[in-house]
Short mmCIF file of C-alpha atoms in Angstrom, two decimals:
data_model
loop_
_atom_site.label_atom_id
_atom_site.label_comp_id
_atom_site.label_asym_id
_atom_site.label_seq_id
_atom_site.Cartn_x
_atom_site.Cartn_y
_atom_site.Cartn_z
CA UNK Q 26 56.41 48.63 38.28
CA UNK Q 27 59.54 46.90 36.73
CA UNK Q 28 59.70 43.23 37.10
CA UNK Q 29 62.11 40.55 35.65
CA UNK Q 30 61.13 36.85 35.81
CA UNK Q 31 63.45 34.12 34.62
CA UNK Q 32 61.65 31.23 33.20
CA UNK Q 33 63.14 27.92 31.88
CA UNK Q 34 63.35 25.90 29.69
CA UNK Q 35 64.64 27.64 26.56
CA UNK Q 36 61.80 28.30 24.07
CA UNK Q 37 61.53 26.01 21.12
CA UNK Q 38 61.84 28.55 18.48
CA UNK Q 39 65.26 28.94 16.49
CA UNK Q 40 66.91 32.32 16.60
CA UNK Q 41 67.14 35.46 18.78
CA UNK Q 42 64.01 37.77 19.11
CA UNK Q 43 61.87 39.72 21.56
CA UNK Q 44 58.34 40.65 21.86
CA UNK Q 45 56.81 44.02 22.99
CA UNK Q 46 53.29 44.37 23.90
CA UNK Q 47 51.84 47.80 24.16
CA UNK Q 48 49.02 48.81 26.66
CA UNK Q 49 46.60 51.74 26.47
CA UNK Q 50 45.57 53.99 29.39
CA UNK Q 51 43.16 51.23 30.65
CA UNK Q 52 45.65 48.56 30.76
CA UNK Q 53 44.33 46.66 27.65
CA UNK Q 54 46.65 45.58 24.87
CA UNK Q 55 46.78 48.00 22.02
CA UNK Q 56 49.56 46.45 19.90
CA UNK Q 57 52.30 44.01 19.70
CA UNK Q 58 55.59 43.67 17.98
CA UNK Q 59 57.74 40.75 17.15
CA UNK Q 60 61.38 42.06 16.91
CA UNK Q 61 64.32 40.10 15.45
CA UNK Q 62 67.38 41.42 17.13
CA UNK Q 63 70.14 39.68 14.93
CA UNK Q 64 71.82 41.46 12.18
CA UNK Q 65 70.94 40.64 8.65
CA UNK Q 66 74.15 40.65 6.65
CA UNK Q 67 74.22 37.53 4.47
CA UNK Q 68 73.15 39.26 1.26
CA UNK Q 69 75.95 41.86 1.63
CA UNK Q 70 78.82 39.36 2.07
CA UNK Q 71 77.77 37.39 -0.89
CA UNK Q 72 78.75 40.23 -3.12
CA UNK Q 73 81.93 39.70 -5.08
CA UNK Q 74 81.44 35.80 -4.95
CA UNK Q 75 81.14 33.87 -8.26
CA UNK Q 76 77.60 32.82 -9.32
CA UNK Q 77 78.80 29.15 -9.30
CA UNK Q 78 79.44 29.19 -5.55
CA UNK Q 79 76.17 30.70 -4.58
CA UNK Q 80 74.12 27.62 -4.23
CA UNK Q 81 76.74 26.00 -1.84
CA UNK Q 82 77.07 29.38 -0.07
CA UNK Q 83 73.38 30.13 0.53
CA UNK Q 84 72.52 26.56 1.42
CA UNK Q 85 74.53 27.40 4.51
CA UNK Q 86 72.14 30.09 5.60
CA UNK Q 87 70.36 27.40 7.66
CA UNK Q 88 70.89 23.91 8.66
CA UNK Q 89 66.93 22.96 8.75
CA UNK Q 90 66.21 24.22 5.22
CA UNK Q 91 69.40 24.40 3.24
CA UNK Q 92 67.60 22.66 0.24
CA UNK Q 93 65.33 25.47 -0.08
CA UNK Q 94 68.27 28.11 -0.59
CA UNK Q 95 70.06 25.47 -2.70
CA UNK Q 96 67.23 25.21 -5.12
CA UNK Q 97 66.29 28.90 -5.33
CA UNK Q 98 69.86 29.77 -5.75
CA UNK Q 99 70.39 27.23 -8.67
CA UNK Q 100 67.21 28.45 -10.37
CA UNK Q 101 68.47 31.95 -10.24
CA UNK Q 102 71.68 30.76 -11.79
CA UNK Q 103 69.51 28.94 -14.52
CA UNK Q 104 68.16 32.38 -15.48
CA UNK Q 105 71.60 34.09 -15.53
CA UNK Q 106 72.82 31.25 -17.91
CA UNK Q 107 69.63 31.68 -19.87
CA UNK Q 108 69.16 27.82 -20.13
CA UNK Q 109 66.46 25.33 -19.86
CA UNK Q 110 67.76 22.46 -17.55
CA UNK Q 111 67.10 18.89 -18.71
CA UNK Q 112 63.99 17.28 -17.71
CA UNK Q 113 65.75 14.69 -15.49
CA UNK Q 114 67.42 17.53 -13.49
CA UNK Q 115 64.02 19.33 -12.86
CA UNK Q 116 62.56 15.96 -11.65
CA UNK Q 117 65.39 15.41 -9.50
CA UNK Q 118 65.27 18.82 -7.77
CA UNK Q 119 61.55 18.25 -7.35
CA UNK Q 120 62.29 15.07 -5.47
CA UNK Q 121 64.70 16.60 -3.33
CA UNK Q 122 62.47 19.53 -2.31
CA UNK Q 123 59.67 17.18 -1.50
CA UNK Q 124 62.09 15.29 0.93
CA UNK Q 125 62.97 18.76 2.32
CA UNK Q 126 59.28 19.45 2.97
CA UNK Q 127 58.80 16.18 4.78
CA UNK Q 128 61.80 16.46 7.03
CA UNK Q 129 61.32 20.15 7.97
CA UNK Q 130 57.53 19.72 8.55
CA UNK Q 131 58.14 16.60 10.68
CA UNK Q 132 60.76 18.53 12.80
CA UNK Q 133 58.19 21.38 13.22
CA UNK Q 134 55.14 19.26 14.10
CA UNK Q 135 56.63 16.33 15.90
CA UNK Q 136 59.70 17.96 17.80
CA UNK Q 137 58.53 21.49 18.27
CA UNK Q 138 54.84 21.74 18.26
CA UNK Q 139 53.53 18.29 19.39
CA UNK Q 140 54.67 18.73 23.02
CA UNK Q 141 52.30 21.74 23.29
CA UNK Q 142 49.58 20.06 21.48
CA UNK Q 143 49.67 16.58 23.15
CA UNK Q 144 51.00 17.38 26.63
CA UNK Q 145 48.93 20.59 26.91
CA UNK Q 146 49.69 24.29 26.71
CA UNK Q 147 49.62 24.61 30.45
CA UNK Q 148 51.63 21.49 31.25
CA UNK Q 149 54.91 21.54 33.25
CA UNK Q 150 57.46 23.50 31.09
CA UNK Q 151 60.12 21.09 32.41
CA UNK Q 152 58.26 18.33 30.59
CA UNK Q 153 56.92 20.15 27.69
CA UNK Q 154 59.57 19.26 25.01
CA UNK Q 155 60.53 16.39 22.83
CA UNK Q 156 61.82 14.31 25.69
CA UNK Q 157 58.62 14.57 27.60
CA UNK Q 158 56.73 13.65 24.53
CA UNK Q 159 58.97 10.66 24.20
CA UNK Q 160 58.21 9.59 27.68
CA UNK Q 161 54.26 10.12 27.26
CA UNK Q 162 53.90 9.10 23.70
CA UNK Q 163 56.82 6.87 22.74
CA UNK Q 164 55.21 5.50 19.49
CA UNK Q 165 54.23 8.85 18.03
CA UNK Q 166 57.66 10.38 18.97
CA UNK Q 167 59.29 7.50 17.22
CA UNK Q 168 57.10 7.77 14.17
CA UNK Q 169 57.88 11.53 14.00
CA UNK Q 170 61.67 10.86 14.31
CA UNK Q 171 61.56 8.24 11.36
CA UNK Q 172 59.29 10.46 9.30
CA UNK Q 173 61.89 13.13 9.42
CA UNK Q 174 64.60 10.68 8.86
CA UNK Q 175 62.74 9.59 5.73
CA UNK Q 176 63.00 13.11 4.25
CA UNK Q 177 66.64 13.48 5.11
CA UNK Q 178 67.50 10.14 3.52
CA UNK Q 179 66.01 11.24 0.11
CA UNK Q 180 68.21 14.39 0.45
CA UNK Q 181 71.13 12.15 1.17
CA UNK Q 182 70.49 9.60 -1.56
CA UNK Q 183 70.47 12.66 -4.18
CA UNK Q 184 73.13 15.08 -2.69
CA UNK Q 185 75.31 12.74 -0.74
CA UNK Q 186 74.67 14.16 2.50
CA UNK Q 187 71.62 15.12 4.53
CA UNK Q 188 72.57 18.77 5.40
CA UNK Q 189 74.16 21.25 3.06
CA UNK Q 190 74.36 18.97 -0.20
CA UNK Q 191 76.57 20.54 -2.87
CA UNK Q 192 74.12 19.04 -5.67
CA UNK Q 193 72.08 21.43 -7.41
CA UNK Q 194 74.03 23.90 -9.60
CA UNK Q 195 73.11 26.52 -12.16
CA UNK Q 196 72.13 24.61 -15.13
CA UNK Q 197 71.01 21.43 -13.37
CA UNK Q 198 72.44 18.93 -10.92
CA UNK Q 199 75.59 16.96 -10.28
CA UNK Q 200 74.42 13.27 -9.88
CA UNK Q 201 71.33 11.18 -10.53
CA UNK Q 202 69.53 9.14 -8.07
CA UNK Q 203 71.00 5.50 -8.04
CA UNK Q 204 68.68 2.49 -8.57
CA UNK Q 205 69.62 1.24 -4.99
CA UNK Q 206 68.68 4.77 -3.73
CA UNK Q 207 65.31 4.57 -5.50
CA UNK Q 208 64.61 1.02 -4.15
CA UNK Q 209 65.55 2.36 -0.58
CA UNK Q 210 63.21 5.26 -0.76
CA UNK Q 211 60.31 2.99 -2.28
CA UNK Q 212 60.60 0.53 0.52
CA UNK Q 213 59.99 3.05 3.26
CA UNK Q 214 56.95 4.79 1.64
CA UNK Q 215 54.35 2.50 3.32
CA UNK Q 216 55.62 3.11 6.84
CA UNK Q 217 55.78 6.89 6.58
CA UNK Q 218 52.47 7.09 4.90
CA UNK Q 219 50.90 5.20 7.84
CA UNK Q 220 52.68 7.45 10.29
CA UNK Q 221 51.41 10.80 8.89
CA UNK Q 222 47.87 9.47 8.51
CA UNK Q 223 47.92 8.44 12.15
CA UNK Q 224 49.16 11.84 13.10
CA UNK Q 225 46.49 13.43 11.11
CA UNK Q 226 43.90 11.53 12.82
CA UNK Q 227 45.32 12.33 16.25
CA UNK Q 228 45.35 15.96 15.34
CA UNK Q 229 41.95 16.13 14.21
CA UNK Q 230 40.73 14.52 17.50
CA UNK Q 231 42.61 16.96 19.44
CA UNK Q 232 40.93 20.01 17.69
CA UNK Q 233 37.95 19.72 20.02
CA UNK Q 234 40.33 20.65 23.02
CA UNK Q 235 41.67 23.76 21.22
CA UNK Q 236 38.66 25.62 20.19
CA UNK Q 237 39.93 28.77 22.13
CA UNK Q 238 43.39 28.58 20.39
CA UNK Q 239 41.87 28.12 16.84
CA UNK Q 240 39.95 31.34 17.38
CA UNK Q 241 42.87 33.41 18.91
CA UNK Q 242 45.99 32.14 17.16
CA UNK Q 243 46.28 34.49 14.26
CA UNK Q 244 42.69 34.15 13.18
CA UNK Q 245 42.11 37.40 11.10
CA UNK Q 246 41.80 38.18 7.40
CA UNK Q 247 44.80 38.35 5.22
CA UNK Q 248 45.78 37.73 1.76
CA UNK Q 249 47.46 34.19 1.01
CA UNK Q 250 50.32 33.85 -1.49
CA UNK Q 251 52.23 31.04 -3.10
CA UNK Q 252 52.99 28.99 -6.33
CA UNK Q 253 50.50 27.01 -8.22
CA UNK Q 254 50.46 25.13 -11.51
CA UNK Q 255 48.86 26.72 -14.60
CA UNK Q 256 46.00 24.62 -13.77
CA UNK Q 257 45.89 25.91 -10.23
CA UNK Q 258 47.24 22.76 -8.42
CA UNK Q 259 49.30 22.70 -5.50
CA UNK Q 260 53.00 23.43 -6.45
CA UNK Q 261 56.31 23.40 -4.51
CA UNK Q 262 58.91 24.00 -7.10
CA UNK Q 263 57.89 25.95 -10.08
CA UNK Q 264 54.61 27.50 -11.63
CA UNK Q 265 53.31 30.95 -11.08
CA UNK Q 266 52.23 33.28 -8.25
CA UNK Q 267 48.64 33.46 -7.01
CA UNK Q 268 47.11 35.85 -4.34
CA UNK Q 269 43.81 34.74 -2.78
CA UNK Q 270 41.98 36.66 -0.18
CA UNK Q 271 40.18 35.54 3.07
CA UNK Q 272 37.00 34.98 1.38
CA UNK Q 273 38.55 32.77 -1.37
CA UNK Q 274 38.69 35.19 -3.99
CA UNK Q 275 41.56 35.07 -6.44
CA UNK Q 276 42.99 38.66 -6.55
CA UNK Q 277 45.94 38.08 -8.63
CA UNK Q 278 46.96 35.05 -10.70
CA UNK Q 279 49.61 33.96 -13.35
CA UNK Q 280 51.97 36.46 -11.99
CA UNK Q 281 55.51 35.92 -13.12
CA UNK Q 282 57.51 35.11 -9.93
CA UNK Q 283 60.66 36.50 -11.36
CA UNK Q 284 58.74 39.98 -11.52
CA UNK Q 285 58.22 39.84 -7.83
CA UNK Q 286 59.20 43.42 -7.18
CA UNK Q 287 56.11 44.52 -9.07
CA UNK Q 288 53.82 43.17 -6.50
CA UNK Q 289 55.83 42.62 -3.38
CA UNK Q 290 57.21 45.67 -1.34
CA UNK Q 291 59.77 45.25 1.44
CA UNK Q 292 59.15 47.56 4.42
CA UNK Q 293 61.93 48.21 7.01
CA UNK Q 294 61.09 48.52 10.64
CA UNK Q 295 63.40 50.50 13.01
CA UNK Q 296 63.10 48.04 15.88
CA UNK Q 297 63.85 44.76 13.98
CA UNK Q 298 66.36 43.42 11.42
CA UNK Q 299 63.42 41.30 9.93
CA UNK Q 300 61.81 42.94 6.83
CA UNK Q 301 58.21 43.17 6.37
CA UNK Q 302 56.97 42.28 2.83
CA UNK Q 303 53.54 43.29 1.72
CA UNK Q 304 51.43 43.14 -1.28
CA UNK Q 305 52.36 46.26 -3.16
CA UNK Q 306 49.04 47.00 -4.89
CA UNK Q 307 47.26 47.29 -1.59
CA UNK Q 308 50.10 49.26 0.13
CA UNK Q 309 51.88 48.62 3.54
CA UNK Q 310 49.26 47.79 6.27
CA UNK Q 311 49.86 50.26 9.03
CA UNK Q 312 48.88 49.19 12.66
CA UNK Q 313 45.44 50.86 12.35
CA UNK Q 314 44.26 48.80 9.41
CA UNK Q 315 46.23 45.56 9.62
CA UNK Q 316 43.01 43.45 9.48
CA UNK Q 317 41.13 45.30 6.76
CA UNK Q 318 40.25 43.04 3.77
CA UNK Q 319 41.95 45.47 1.46
CA UNK Q 320 45.21 45.44 3.52
CA UNK Q 321 48.59 44.47 1.92
CA UNK Q 322 49.30 41.85 4.66
CA UNK Q 323 49.72 38.41 3.43
CA UNK Q 324 50.69 34.82 4.63
CA UNK Q 325 52.70 32.32 3.03
CA UNK Q 326 53.67 28.60 3.81
CA UNK Q 327 51.60 25.42 4.22
CA UNK Q 328 48.52 27.32 5.24
CA UNK Q 329 48.81 29.56 2.30
CA UNK Q 330 49.52 26.89 -0.12
CA UNK Q 331 46.34 24.83 0.69
CA UNK Q 332 44.31 28.04 0.53
CA UNK Q 333 45.44 29.07 -3.03
CA UNK Q 334 45.33 25.67 -4.75
CA UNK Q 335 42.39 24.19 -6.45
CA UNK Q 336 43.43 20.70 -5.37
CA UNK Q 337 46.63 18.66 -4.71
CA UNK Q 338 46.43 16.05 -7.21
CA UNK Q 339 46.91 13.06 -5.20
CA UNK Q 340 44.00 10.89 -3.75
CA UNK Q 341 44.58 10.72 -0.11
CA UNK Q 342 45.78 14.43 0.14
CA UNK Q 343 42.87 15.67 -1.78
CA UNK Q 344 40.46 13.96 0.66
CA UNK Q 345 42.28 15.84 3.53
CA UNK Q 346 42.22 18.99 1.76
CA UNK Q 347 38.51 18.81 1.34
CA UNK Q 348 37.98 18.19 5.03
CA UNK Q 349 40.54 20.84 5.97
CA UNK Q 350 38.45 23.33 4.01
CA UNK Q 351 35.07 22.23 5.39
CA UNK Q 352 36.57 22.83 8.92
CA UNK Q 353 37.47 26.48 7.86
CA UNK Q 354 34.25 26.95 6.03
CA UNK Q 355 36.29 27.50 2.75
CA UNK Q 356 39.35 29.52 3.19
CA UNK Q 357 41.10 28.68 6.57
CA UNK Q 358 42.27 31.96 8.28
CA UNK Q 359 43.41 30.58 11.66
CA UNK Q 360 47.20 30.28 11.90
CA UNK Q 361 46.81 27.44 14.46
CA UNK Q 362 45.90 25.32 11.38
CA UNK Q 363 49.50 25.76 10.02
CA UNK Q 364 49.91 22.46 11.96
CA UNK Q 365 47.17 20.80 10.14
CA UNK Q 366 48.38 22.14 6.78
CA UNK Q 367 51.96 20.71 7.51
CA UNK Q 368 50.64 17.27 7.97
CA UNK Q 369 48.55 17.41 4.92
CA UNK Q 370 51.51 18.63 2.88
CA UNK Q 371 53.69 15.72 4.32
CA UNK Q 372 50.99 13.25 2.95
CA UNK Q 373 50.88 14.99 -0.36
CA UNK Q 374 54.85 14.91 -0.67
CA UNK Q 375 54.93 11.25 0.07
CA UNK Q 376 52.18 10.69 -2.52
CA UNK Q 377 54.14 12.74 -5.14
CA UNK Q 378 57.38 10.89 -4.27
CA UNK Q 379 55.74 7.59 -4.79
CA UNK Q 380 54.47 8.77 -8.28
CA UNK Q 381 57.83 10.33 -9.21
CA UNK Q 382 59.93 7.29 -8.33
CA UNK Q 383 58.35 5.34 -11.18
CA UNK Q 384 59.82 7.96 -13.73
CA UNK Q 385 62.77 6.52 -15.59
CA UNK Q 386 64.26 10.16 -15.99
CA UNK Q 387 65.34 9.96 -12.32
CA UNK Q 388 68.19 7.53 -13.49
CA UNK Q 389 69.13 9.60 -16.38
CA UNK Q 390 72.78 11.04 -16.74
CA UNK Q 391 71.59 14.08 -18.92
CA UNK Q 392 71.56 16.32 -15.90
CA UNK Q 393 73.17 19.58 -16.85
CA UNK Q 394 73.13 22.42 -19.39
CA UNK Q 395 76.48 24.10 -20.00
CA UNK Q 396 76.51 27.66 -20.67
CA UNK Q 397 78.32 30.85 -19.70
CA UNK Q 398 76.98 34.25 -18.30
CA UNK Q 399 74.27 35.20 -20.80
CA UNK Q 400 72.16 37.40 -18.54
CA UNK Q 401 73.25 39.97 -15.86
CA UNK Q 402 70.32 39.36 -13.67
CA UNK Q 403 68.29 36.36 -12.31
CA UNK Q 404 65.49 35.50 -9.92
CA UNK Q 405 65.19 32.05 -8.65
CA UNK Q 406 61.73 31.12 -6.85
CA UNK Q 407 60.79 27.89 -5.09
CA UNK Q 408 58.40 26.90 -2.34
CA UNK Q 409 60.32 26.40 0.88
CA UNK Q 410 58.61 24.47 3.82
CA UNK Q 411 57.92 27.85 5.43
CA UNK Q 412 56.66 29.63 2.30
CA UNK Q 413 57.73 31.16 -1.04
CA UNK Q 414 61.57 31.89 -1.34
CA UNK Q 415 62.98 34.44 -3.70
CA UNK Q 416 66.71 34.64 -4.60
CA UNK Q 417 67.51 37.67 -6.75
CA UNK Q 418 71.11 38.16 -8.17
CA UNK Q 419 72.79 40.63 -10.22
CA UNK Q 420 76.15 39.84 -11.67
CA UNK Q 421 78.91 41.37 -13.83
CA UNK Q 422 80.17 39.99 -17.14
CA UNK Q 423 82.26 37.57 -15.16
CA UNK Q 424 79.66 36.23 -13.13
CA UNK Q 425 80.65 37.98 -9.94
CA UNK Q 426 77.79 38.82 -7.67
CA UNK Q 427 77.11 42.69 -7.66
CA UNK Q 428 73.72 42.64 -5.66
CA UNK Q 429 71.84 39.95 -3.83
CA UNK Q 430 68.25 40.21 -2.41
CA UNK Q 431 66.73 37.24 -0.61
CA UNK Q 432 62.97 37.44 0.17
CA UNK Q 433 62.53 34.79 3.04
CA UNK Q 434 59.38 33.18 3.94
CA UNK Q 435 59.73 33.98 7.66
CA UNK Q 436 59.80 37.67 6.68
CA UNK Q 437 56.75 37.41 4.55
CA UNK Q 438 54.85 36.11 7.62
CA UNK Q 439 56.36 38.90 9.94
CA UNK Q 440 53.30 41.17 9.75
CA UNK Q 441 50.95 38.20 10.52
CA UNK Q 442 53.02 37.01 13.31
CA UNK Q 443 52.81 40.58 14.94
CA UNK Q 444 49.09 40.44 14.66
CA UNK Q 445 48.87 36.86 16.11
CA UNK Q 446 50.82 38.03 19.12
CA UNK Q 447 48.75 40.95 19.50
CA UNK Q 448 45.56 38.91 19.16
CA UNK Q 449 46.77 36.24 21.89
CA UNK Q 450 47.96 38.99 24.12
CA UNK Q 451 44.52 40.88 23.91
CA UNK Q 452 42.83 37.53 24.97
CA UNK Q 453 44.99 36.87 28.03
CA UNK Q 454 46.47 40.16 29.21
CA UNK Q 455 44.55 42.64 31.39
CA UNK Q 456 46.76 44.93 33.26
CA UNK Q 457 50.37 44.73 33.72
CA UNK Q 458 50.66 40.92 34.76
CA UNK Q 459 51.73 38.37 32.31
CA UNK Q 460 50.07 35.05 33.31
CA UNK Q 461 52.23 31.97 32.61
CA UNK Q 462 49.45 30.51 30.24
CA UNK Q 463 49.61 33.64 28.14
CA UNK Q 464 53.34 33.43 27.76
CA UNK Q 465 53.17 29.76 26.63
CA UNK Q 466 50.59 30.57 24.14
CA UNK Q 467 52.62 33.66 22.75
CA UNK Q 468 55.29 31.17 22.09
CA UNK Q 469 53.03 28.72 20.57
CA UNK Q 470 51.52 31.19 18.47
CA UNK Q 471 54.73 32.26 16.84
CA UNK Q 472 55.64 28.53 16.69
CA UNK Q 473 52.58 27.80 14.53
CA UNK Q 474 54.40 29.87 11.69
CA UNK Q 475 57.48 27.71 12.33
CA UNK Q 476 59.82 30.88 12.00
CA UNK Q 477 63.36 30.28 10.83
CA UNK Q 478 65.35 33.16 12.07
CA UNK Q 479 68.70 32.13 10.60
CA UNK Q 480 67.04 32.20 7.13
CA UNK Q 481 65.39 35.56 7.85
CA UNK Q 482 68.42 37.41 9.68
CA UNK Q 483 71.24 35.07 8.78
CA UNK Q 484 72.48 34.23 12.16
CA UNK Q 485 72.26 31.11 14.08
CA UNK Q 486 71.20 30.50 17.65
CA UNK Q 487 68.32 29.80 20.07
CA UNK Q 488 65.66 32.14 20.84
CA UNK Q 489 65.84 33.56 24.49
CA UNK Q 490 62.24 34.96 24.23
CA UNK Q 491 62.11 38.44 25.68
CA UNK Q 492 58.56 39.92 26.16
CA UNK Q 493 58.08 43.53 27.25
CA UNK Q 494 54.76 45.28 28.35
CA UNK Q 495 55.10 48.81 27.42
CA UNK Q 496 52.51 51.45 28.79
CA UNK Q 497 51.13 54.30 26.83
CA UNK Q 498 53.83 56.80 27.92
CA UNK Q 499 56.51 54.26 26.83
CA UNK Q 500 57.42 53.14 30.33
CA UNK Q 501 58.22 49.23 30.73
CA UNK Q 502 55.76 48.05 33.19
CA UNK Q 503 56.70 44.25 33.07
CA UNK Q 504 59.32 42.01 31.45
CA UNK Q 505 59.76 38.35 31.19
CA UNK Q 506 62.79 36.39 29.67
CA UNK Q 507 63.25 32.78 28.83
CA UNK Q 508 66.88 32.36 28.93
#
């Protein structure tokens, strides 16, 4: 019953992984697993490095979200120095993180997911890519490219380069924003705001065509986690941790992010290098109870951030947030709406940038607190585009790293990605056949989370998607590769 099918083009997901789908005696899907097959070694080879090098080193975990690691690492360094960084440095870090959210979300939506959404899940795979989108929707594709460019330009104006800027350091940042740089960013705000508002309108009109997907793409109860301000507003750089359940109840609030080990456990699976974090008070959610309301499975990222906050704090984004919640009847549980949430967060980031650029502190030269090693342990936490990111360092008296633990957003979504694959497979697979439409939707279901496997496993590459159907006796009854 073994079958191998080669399908082109390469999947639009970064990293190496495979999927196993398990069948019961009747040929129905009983479970599914998303396996990350790359070795996770970044934490180990950072041991022995000086604390001061860590922001520059960890930024190179990924070329898509280097700023996220740069800032989380610098914040861990702040803790070890035991300093309060200058206000100007904090505001500049916030500005760079907002630029990072815009460029990463724009890449995810316009480059990776829009070909599915606008060309159709069942469209020709040879054309279902960014080049096909450019041919079919040139203005929208151009707007998406320029929107991502805007986020990258903010990073470049602050850090001197668009990728891997060596800018944030323990104690603050190296350089302020120049007056010319501020003017350049301000001059582009009107254009990019129009682009994202047009994309939001387009996406909302498309939803009527994707009723099936909104019901089957990771639509199940979980917890949601992220940072909020003390008042409960949407947050992307600081604040405290909040957990909300699928009914909208706040089950834990005002948690100190630096004490993450008290409420986050990290399970290790024998078939994947990707860890499986869970909410420790409710325990690890075994396969039989993944979808119970009292399960420890939780989601992070844009969907979670919009579910846990009271409001965003900017006029246009708050209007969109209210409509978003109306569509979900409160808490939004379908992972298909990660796309929607990304667009709202782009809009929120643009509005926050516009406000922040009027702050004179951005041009200040008081940017760094100087200190030596005052603590032997520090945790830095920030919101990466894909979710809450933790950097936990232990150092010796000379500031050399003794232990490193990185809790990555993609890992925190691991259990939810498994459940999403299983839900989609149950809807489309009946027996040993793997229909083309099902394969495309499995990929799109994973893509909704925008997984970054370089971050989660610390290796780069493309994802040659490998799907196995496994019978109850363990026999492989069908396989498909995209390579």
